[in-house]
Amino acid sequence: MGDSTDQVLSPREGTAAVIDHQERVDEPLLRLHDVVKHFPVRSGARLGRHGREVVRAVDHVSLDLQRGETLGLVGETGCGKSTLGRVALRLLDLTSGSVNFDGTDLSRLSDRRLLPYRRQMQMIFQDPYGSLNGRRRVGSIIGDPFAIHGVESRSARRQSVQELMELVGLNPEHYNRFPAEFSGGQRQRIGVARALALHPKLIVCDEPVSALDVSIQAQIVNLLAGLQREFGLTYLFISHDLSVVRHLCDRIAVMYLGQIVEIGPVSEVAVNPRHPYTAALLSAVPVPDPDAAARATPVVLTGDLPSPIDPPTGCRFHPRCPRAQDLCRVEAPALQIRLGPDAAHLAACHFPLANGERLDGAQGPSSDRATALLVESLRQSAQALVGDLDAAPQLPADLASEVLSPDGQGAEPPDAESVVPLPGEPEPAPARKVQMRSPWSLAFQRLRHDRASIVSAGVILSIVLFAILAPVIASLTGHGVLEQFPTIGLTPDGLPKGPSATFLLGTDDLGRDLLVRLAYGAQISLMVGVLATALTVFVGAIVGLISGYFSGLVDTVFARVMDVMLAIPFLLFAISLASVVSVTPLHFGPVTIGPGISIVVIVIGIFSWATVARIVRGQVIAIRNREFVEAARALGARSWRIILFDVLPNVMPTIIVYTTLLIPVSIVSEAALSYLGVGVQPPTADWGQMIAEAQGYYQQAWWFLTFPSAALILTTLAFNILGDGIRDAIDPRGTDFRG
Amino acid sequence: MIRFLARRIALGVLVMWCVTLVVFLIFYVGPGAGDVARALAGREAPPSTVALIARNLLLDRPWYVQYGHFLSQLLHGNLGYDYYNSESVNTIIAQAFPVTFSLIIGAAPLWLAFGILSGVYSAVRPRSLGDRTFTGVALLFYSTPTFVLGVLLILVLYYELTVHGVSIFPAPGYVPFTQSPLQWARALILPWLALALVLAAAYTRLTRSSMLDVLGEDYVRTARAKGVPERRVIFRHALRAALNPIVTQAGIDIGVLFGGAVITEQVFDLPGLGWVAVHAIQEQDLPVIIGVVVVASAGVVAANLIVDILYAVLDPRVRLH
Amino acid sequence: MDNLWVRFHTPDGVVQAVRGVSFAVEPGETLGIVGESGSGKTLATQAAFGLAAGARVEGRAVFDRRDLLEMTVRDRREILGSQVGMVFQNPLSSLHPMYRVGWQLSEAIRIHDRSMSRRAAHARVVELLSLVGIPQPERRIDDFPHQFSGGMRQRAMIAMAIALGPALLIADEPTTAVDVTIQAQILQVLKQLKEELGIAIVMITHDLGVIAQLADRVVVLYAGKVMEQGSVRDLFYEHHHPYTEGLLRSLPAAETERGQLVPIEGQPPSPIDPPPGCPFAPRCRYRMDRCVVEQPRLEPVGGHRGHDSACFLPKDRRPSDDRIAVEAAKGDDSG
């Protein structure tokens, strides 16, 4: 349980409800007292005018949740219900007020001290696609709570996970599958299993069925109801869908613009709403019954939701309320009206609806006169339209070739057989065999079918082989890489000799075997390419990950450093550093960095990490707001764990793509530096250098220039094609269909 | 909006300051700086000059004093004095700048026009012969280092043609605009091509990719559903939205070119900023090196700032953030 | 629509999104198309008008006596916007983020009506905005889409769709992405358009409540095929097809007792390799052997014309216990 600092509750003040008349057997499981949550507004344009502007997401909400009950939290977008749910779980800090769970005040506890409580309160998220990490296996996802809290050994864990899967209606043999192989409804079941793992007392359900098809919604709702009965769970059920809430909940609280406007037993509130907003909400839900719909006069609220930054004065609902009076504009009503014998039903309204009273319909958006005018003008314009086609160019009927994803809220993947039939229900018909498909193996398969990439990979391998075998080539031909052959290697005029049996690719201006030098040059290019890129990506990825995940000061500092690094002209600095070092080599203890490979690698690495870091940072920022990261935090995972297991696997594809695309850039940079004379120094063989030397001999010795140039272009091309292929394999857009 | 600009400008100033600090550290204080005064004076300067330099630059004072002096000089627009050539660095740079500028101002429209148009075409007709050709050619040029392309262009287009009697292109070198506009352009065509071809390739790819993303967006579908003719949909609706990453990249590329056209200037013998810098490095002429680096960095920062402004102009969502 | 087929060729196989769908909309009538994800409800209309990229379309789609599928792109574009208006699901992404709302609406008008001056178009746009209930249209006309609220954006889209007085409005899940009170506003606008302007509406949705409010006739789609079609009363009170029955029973509003909803177990079939028989067979509680191998054809049900069902069950079958469920729900709601 909690620590021993029992809190004596202070007498409630302000706008808190007085509900001591309510029968209480125990202490409530969850007590929210005068909770306030404001978010600062990051708007440069408005700073300074009204002081710090805030979004008043939750404004003085008090709520009790009894053990075993299901409380529905209902409202529309922007009412603060999701925020309230997260505050209750301490996924967000409170601006003020208190959160009391099972007798312990959690409001100010640090993440570390909250850890034991996280076992008892969990969350189910809305988005079946965003709430699961697509790159982890389902067994690992469901087993996460065990791993985070250090419960159970690995082997026992597997069994527990499989039991959980069965409990929620999944096939335990699909333990090793990836989320993409499940449908929307099944993914929600995975989320439920994860939440249930450590047998929590409280589960906050944040719109768990909103993203599902209607026929699937019912399955999940039944599941939740069944689990509650079996385990004695307490639910805080957040939803905008009144019909689901009406079905599942004992009590219901209606929120508007950060405040609770009505609360009471669902049978009361749903049938006899007191607050005008509740009445409007209820009447706005279209009833699936044509006769009733024809009879109904729904209350249609005018206008839109006001901004939570600047809510209306007095009662926040008054601008849209059909019953508003002067008092409503001035004074905010408190949630403490006594309402007859069922005093647990409260509404925050100065003029609540009486029992059985109906709300008058508000007037429609336009008057009859405006409509008549428009009808007339439309008739005129329809008549005036002449078939005067403008000369648009003829284009073929099928333009882009993207596949439109299936419509609807949750696209169901091709795999449709993994539901265990519940007893009494018809067996699902046998479907196609589905093999286990991790995102990586999928990408690999796509790559295998890309002929261009395969060819490029082959070319790269050949070049690597060529480089490795350089000494062998040298010994086979009998020509060392630095050996000059002025007699047999040069013409009588002292010019290079062309390709022949002795010198397969000809010689250079000093009578050296071009083939051998090309091979050794390949070594340098590849070595620099790989090493420099490795350094760049390593540093860049780490900085990007840290900077992206931990916003705030760390991020700001790193971002500025990146800006500076990117502002420094690479080539000039590279040249300068290289030349500085060529005069006075640097000594770091036993290591000397002089002109040559090392300085080139370092220079390229230093100046390129910022590009990678910036990109990784961007991705990490996008990922850290995804629901599965939130889920990990709700489970109590520490930051490093989240970065390693949740963020990194999702950033990996980008990193891989950039690695393959950076290698050719490094190779070209090295060649450029050598061309300018500040990279690898003669007489070491290097492609860029050879090109520089060959310029003057173009007329007489075309081979001297052609072969190194061709080698350079070929290598770069191969890496670029492969890089493109990898990127398309990892993230296909469906535009390049092959086969 | 003003606040947005002010913040970006302040940021740019901060970055420039950091750059000057880094430059200073590397050249005046860092390893390899050696005897700064001697280095600054040049290899063959007499000791009296060296002593004079040492006094002028306060080299006997602690490094932060030196930096302060350096910085204050900079702020007065004085980039230093080239003892080697007995010229003020300002003059040298003022002479070199128009060359680099000419290079950029000719190449940029070329690569942008070609890259964007071919990218749009490729995106609108994917997998067609045109698309495959453009993409393939782009890949090829994209994989060719600038210096290789430059060398090849010179040798093929200039050398071979001239030797065979067709002398359209002049020998490598620079002709000032004020001297003869026609010759200026003639001399720059090959360098423009060398630079533009490689960069256009990158922009073809970028535009194609960005357009493909945008063409799948809902608002493009809405435009078609309104009955908007296809050409207008492509250019007014799709391209407009796809321009964001292209503009950003163009800004960065142009900014970088101020200090980064080294290779092209070297190959084509154009005495621009890069060429000057390279020769200064070979002669160990520190003041010039520093001057060019500072100007080049300023170019990048300025370009980024312009990109930010353009971004706000193009995308109203950024404006009313 | 007459026997419409829509397919996509993908590396994973041929996706059969729409399989032989036929339905008709009379002038002034509101047709509801109901289906869940993968039913093909959106693609049917979009593909017919050439808005589905990469789709291979077969069959006939006749509008005003001309077959859309036989027309050139140019002719289709001429119809779109002037005689047929479309409203899509997500108003934020459906409006161009970089152009002002007034400009976008004005474009819709001037594309088809070249003779209209800019000022006249401007005035018309203001009229349209105020018709759909956008306050202060004179000021709002210069705003960008992200400055509008969700409900206002959707109303602006509706205004754009009806700007030229089309005979048909296709509304593709127009209220799915908005809150229920905003949905009520939008439905009211649509009802008004229907009643006062006599526009025919195709209302594509998964929400049966919306259908009940707005539609005259309904088509139920599942896995790319029509399961049942008929008048709205036919469907809610005299439905025949087990899928329709399942949908109605799984609604929380139609519960018989608290505590147990009646879902449809299982998942929709894969569109790439649909099973040979009735697509609903795997999940159908009345399944017979015949259903798995043979596809039922759409045949008339009950006494009157216009109500058809694609099912092998005898056509005079009355869903008795379901009627009770609906009656219970009727008495339950507070209207």
mmCIF file of C-alpha atoms in Angstrom, chain A residues 76-77 183 186 213-216 218-219 221-222 229 243-244 246-249 270-271 281 284-291 293 300-304 358 364-366 371 374-375 377-378 381 385 387 389-390 392 395 400 402-404 407-410 412 414 416 419 422 425-429 432 737, chain C residues 9-11 36-38 41-43 46 53-54 73-75 78 82 112 114 124 127 131 133 149 152 155 162-163 165 179-185 188 192 196-197 206 208-210 212-213 232-233 236-237 250-252 255 258-261 263-268 270 272-273 282-283 287 330 334:
data_model
loop_
_atom_site.group_PDB
_atom_site.id
_atom_site.type_symbol
_atom_site.label_atom_id
_atom_site.label_comp_id
_atom_site.label_asym_id
_atom_site.label_seq_id
_atom_site.Cartn_x
_atom_site.Cartn_y
_atom_site.Cartn_z
ATOM 1 C CA GLU A 76 -16.811 16.953 -26.374
ATOM 2 C CA THR A 77 -13.433 17.929 -27.751
ATOM 3 C CA SER A 183 -6.968 -5.830 -36.495
ATOM 4 C CA GLN A 186 -7.608 -7.063 -31.466
ATOM 5 C CA ASP A 213 -16.131 -0.065 -36.029
ATOM 6 C CA VAL A 214 -19.531 -0.340 -34.419
ATOM 7 C CA SER A 215 -19.708 -4.119 -34.526
ATOM 8 C CA ILE A 216 -16.293 -4.365 -32.929
ATOM 9 C CA ALA A 218 -19.601 -4.039 -28.798
ATOM 10 C CA GLN A 219 -17.019 -6.795 -28.448
ATOM 11 C CA VAL A 221 -17.361 -3.109 -24.348
ATOM 12 C CA ASN A 222 -18.458 -6.604 -23.405
ATOM 13 C CA ARG A 229 -17.092 -8.340 -12.935
ATOM 14 C CA SER A 243 -24.715 5.551 -25.912
ATOM 15 C CA VAL A 244 -21.706 3.497 -24.896
ATOM 16 C CA ARG A 246 -25.065 4.873 -20.937
ATOM 17 C CA HIS A 247 -24.598 1.185 -21.344
ATOM 18 C CA LEU A 248 -21.499 0.641 -19.299
ATOM 19 C CA CYS A 249 -21.437 3.176 -16.479
ATOM 20 C CA ALA A 270 -29.538 10.131 -19.161
ATOM 21 C CA VAL A 271 -33.291 10.313 -18.710
ATOM 22 C CA LEU A 281 -25.846 16.715 -25.750
ATOM 23 C CA ALA A 284 -28.029 15.768 -30.329
ATOM 24 C CA VAL A 285 -27.251 12.075 -30.429
ATOM 25 C CA PRO A 286 -29.076 10.788 -33.491
ATOM 26 C CA VAL A 287 -31.326 7.905 -32.566
ATOM 27 C CA PRO A 288 -31.183 4.939 -34.897
ATOM 28 C CA ASP A 289 -34.908 4.878 -35.351
ATOM 29 C CA PRO A 290 -36.498 6.759 -38.212
ATOM 30 C CA ASP A 291 -39.894 7.277 -36.630
ATOM 31 C CA ALA A 293 -36.039 10.808 -35.493
ATOM 32 C CA VAL A 300 -29.123 22.463 -31.777
ATOM 33 C CA LEU A 301 -26.616 24.627 -30.007
ATOM 34 C CA THR A 302 -25.518 27.705 -31.838
ATOM 35 C CA GLY A 303 -21.935 28.693 -32.224
ATOM 36 C CA ASP A 304 -18.796 26.831 -31.450
ATOM 37 C CA ARG A 358 -37.609 19.509 -21.929
ATOM 38 C CA GLY A 364 -31.511 27.241 -36.711
ATOM 39 C CA PRO A 365 -28.455 28.857 -38.238
ATOM 40 C CA SER A 366 -30.312 31.004 -40.700
ATOM 41 C CA THR A 371 -32.591 30.978 -47.278
ATOM 42 C CA LEU A 374 -29.975 31.987 -51.556
ATOM 43 C CA VAL A 375 -32.413 29.628 -53.216
ATOM 44 C CA SER A 377 -29.586 33.115 -56.487
ATOM 45 C CA LEU A 378 -28.701 29.472 -56.831
ATOM 46 C CA SER A 381 -26.626 30.693 -61.352
ATOM 47 C CA LEU A 385 -24.108 28.077 -66.475
ATOM 48 C CA GLY A 387 -21.192 24.538 -71.142
ATOM 49 C CA LEU A 389 -15.319 24.209 -71.027
ATOM 50 C CA ASP A 390 -11.955 25.679 -70.399
ATOM 51 C CA ALA A 392 -7.748 21.802 -69.753
ATOM 52 C CA LEU A 395 -4.198 13.630 -69.172
ATOM 53 C CA ALA A 400 -0.713 8.774 -59.713
ATOM 54 C CA GLU A 402 -1.029 5.193 -55.106
ATOM 55 C CA VAL A 403 -3.311 2.772 -53.445
ATOM 56 C CA LEU A 404 -6.016 4.503 -51.542
ATOM 57 C CA ASP A 407 -11.953 3.981 -45.751
ATOM 58 C CA GLY A 408 -13.253 4.025 -42.240
ATOM 59 C CA GLN A 409 -11.882 4.367 -38.846
ATOM 60 C CA GLY A 410 -9.584 1.429 -38.649
ATOM 61 C CA GLU A 412 -8.447 -3.931 -41.196
ATOM 62 C CA PRO A 414 -5.507 -8.769 -44.602
ATOM 63 C CA ALA A 416 -8.478 -12.002 -40.484
ATOM 64 C CA VAL A 419 -9.824 -14.502 -33.027
ATOM 65 C CA LEU A 422 -16.176 -17.549 -27.990
ATOM 66 C CA GLU A 425 -20.431 -18.417 -31.560
ATOM 67 C CA PRO A 426 -19.832 -19.605 -35.105
ATOM 68 C CA GLU A 427 -16.298 -20.578 -35.990
ATOM 69 C CA PRO A 428 -14.614 -18.053 -38.210
ATOM 70 C CA ALA A 429 -13.997 -19.616 -41.608
ATOM 71 C CA ARG A 432 -5.135 -17.656 -45.624
ATOM 72 C CA PHE A 737 5.335 -1.169 -58.058
ATOM 73 C CA HIS C 9 -3.466 -3.735 -58.234
ATOM 74 C CA THR C 10 -0.936 -3.812 -55.416
ATOM 75 C CA PRO C 11 2.226 -5.805 -54.813
ATOM 76 C CA GLU C 36 -17.968 -0.236 -41.850
ATOM 77 C CA SER C 37 -14.302 -0.059 -42.809
ATOM 78 C CA GLY C 38 -13.471 -2.079 -45.859
ATOM 79 C CA LYS C 41 -18.636 2.771 -49.315
ATOM 80 C CA THR C 42 -16.290 5.676 -49.944
ATOM 81 C CA LEU C 43 -14.571 4.198 -52.939
ATOM 82 C CA GLN C 46 -15.078 8.436 -55.514
ATOM 83 C CA ALA C 53 -5.997 7.281 -57.657
ATOM 84 C CA GLY C 54 -4.878 4.030 -59.140
ATOM 85 C CA VAL C 73 -11.405 13.612 -67.469
ATOM 86 C CA ARG C 74 -12.255 17.071 -68.670
ATOM 87 C CA ASP C 75 -15.961 16.388 -68.911
ATOM 88 C CA GLU C 78 -16.831 20.032 -65.530
ATOM 89 C CA SER C 82 -21.200 22.509 -60.718
ATOM 90 C CA HIS C 112 -17.215 26.918 -63.671
ATOM 91 C CA ARG C 114 -16.036 32.311 -66.020
ATOM 92 C CA ARG C 124 -21.708 35.210 -53.364
ATOM 93 C CA GLU C 127 -23.882 34.828 -48.876
ATOM 94 C CA LEU C 131 -26.320 30.527 -45.236
ATOM 95 C CA GLY C 133 -24.390 29.630 -40.391
ATOM 96 C CA SER C 149 -13.130 25.665 -35.707
ATOM 97 C CA MET C 152 -17.118 25.886 -39.134
ATOM 98 C CA ARG C 155 -19.840 24.074 -42.890
ATOM 99 C CA ILE C 162 -23.355 23.674 -52.999
ATOM 100 C CA ALA C 163 -22.001 26.950 -54.310
ATOM 101 C CA GLY C 165 -26.523 24.793 -56.929
ATOM 102 C CA ASP C 179 -18.341 16.388 -31.895
ATOM 103 C CA VAL C 180 -21.919 15.392 -31.480
ATOM 104 C CA THR C 181 -23.289 18.891 -30.935
ATOM 105 C CA ILE C 182 -21.499 20.100 -34.036
ATOM 106 C CA GLN C 183 -22.778 17.046 -35.822
ATOM 107 C CA ALA C 184 -26.270 18.110 -34.913
ATOM 108 C CA GLN C 185 -25.640 21.509 -36.451
ATOM 109 C CA GLN C 188 -29.521 20.441 -39.509
ATOM 110 C CA GLN C 192 -32.398 22.316 -44.589
ATOM 111 C CA GLU C 196 -35.611 23.820 -49.136
ATOM 112 C CA LEU C 197 -33.404 23.287 -52.138
ATOM 113 C CA HIS C 206 -21.268 4.149 -40.524
ATOM 114 C CA LEU C 208 -27.069 4.381 -38.133
ATOM 115 C CA GLY C 209 -28.449 7.249 -36.115
ATOM 116 C CA VAL C 210 -27.469 9.705 -38.802
ATOM 117 C CA ALA C 212 -32.300 7.404 -39.413
ATOM 118 C CA GLN C 213 -32.377 11.171 -39.281
ATOM 119 C CA VAL C 232 -35.246 3.689 -44.332
ATOM 120 C CA ARG C 233 -38.251 2.198 -42.581
ATOM 121 C CA PHE C 236 -34.897 -0.382 -39.439
ATOM 122 C CA TYR C 237 -38.175 -2.171 -38.901
ATOM 123 C CA SER C 250 -24.884 -4.320 -31.621
ATOM 124 C CA LEU C 251 -25.809 -0.704 -31.049
ATOM 125 C CA PRO C 252 -25.676 0.239 -27.404
ATOM 126 C CA GLU C 255 -29.591 -3.167 -25.820
ATOM 127 C CA ARG C 258 -27.831 -3.691 -19.316
ATOM 128 C CA GLY C 259 -24.671 -5.647 -19.179
ATOM 129 C CA GLN C 260 -24.505 -7.444 -22.458
ATOM 130 C CA LEU C 261 -24.223 -5.957 -25.862
ATOM 131 C CA PRO C 263 -21.579 -7.810 -31.025
ATOM 132 C CA ILE C 264 -20.913 -9.402 -34.339
ATOM 133 C CA GLU C 265 -18.036 -11.715 -33.608
ATOM 134 C CA GLY C 266 -15.129 -11.991 -36.014
ATOM 135 C CA GLN C 267 -13.663 -9.569 -38.528
ATOM 136 C CA PRO C 268 -14.509 -8.473 -42.041
ATOM 137 C CA SER C 270 -9.658 -9.524 -46.504
ATOM 138 C CA ILE C 272 -7.500 -9.174 -51.442
ATOM 139 C CA ASP C 273 -8.721 -12.707 -51.431
ATOM 140 C CA PRO C 282 -18.049 -16.497 -41.561
ATOM 141 C CA ARG C 283 -19.770 -14.264 -39.025
ATOM 142 C CA ARG C 287 -25.137 -19.615 -41.858
ATOM 143 C CA LYS C 330 -37.691 3.605 -28.676
ATOM 144 C CA SER C 334 -35.757 10.786 -23.935
#
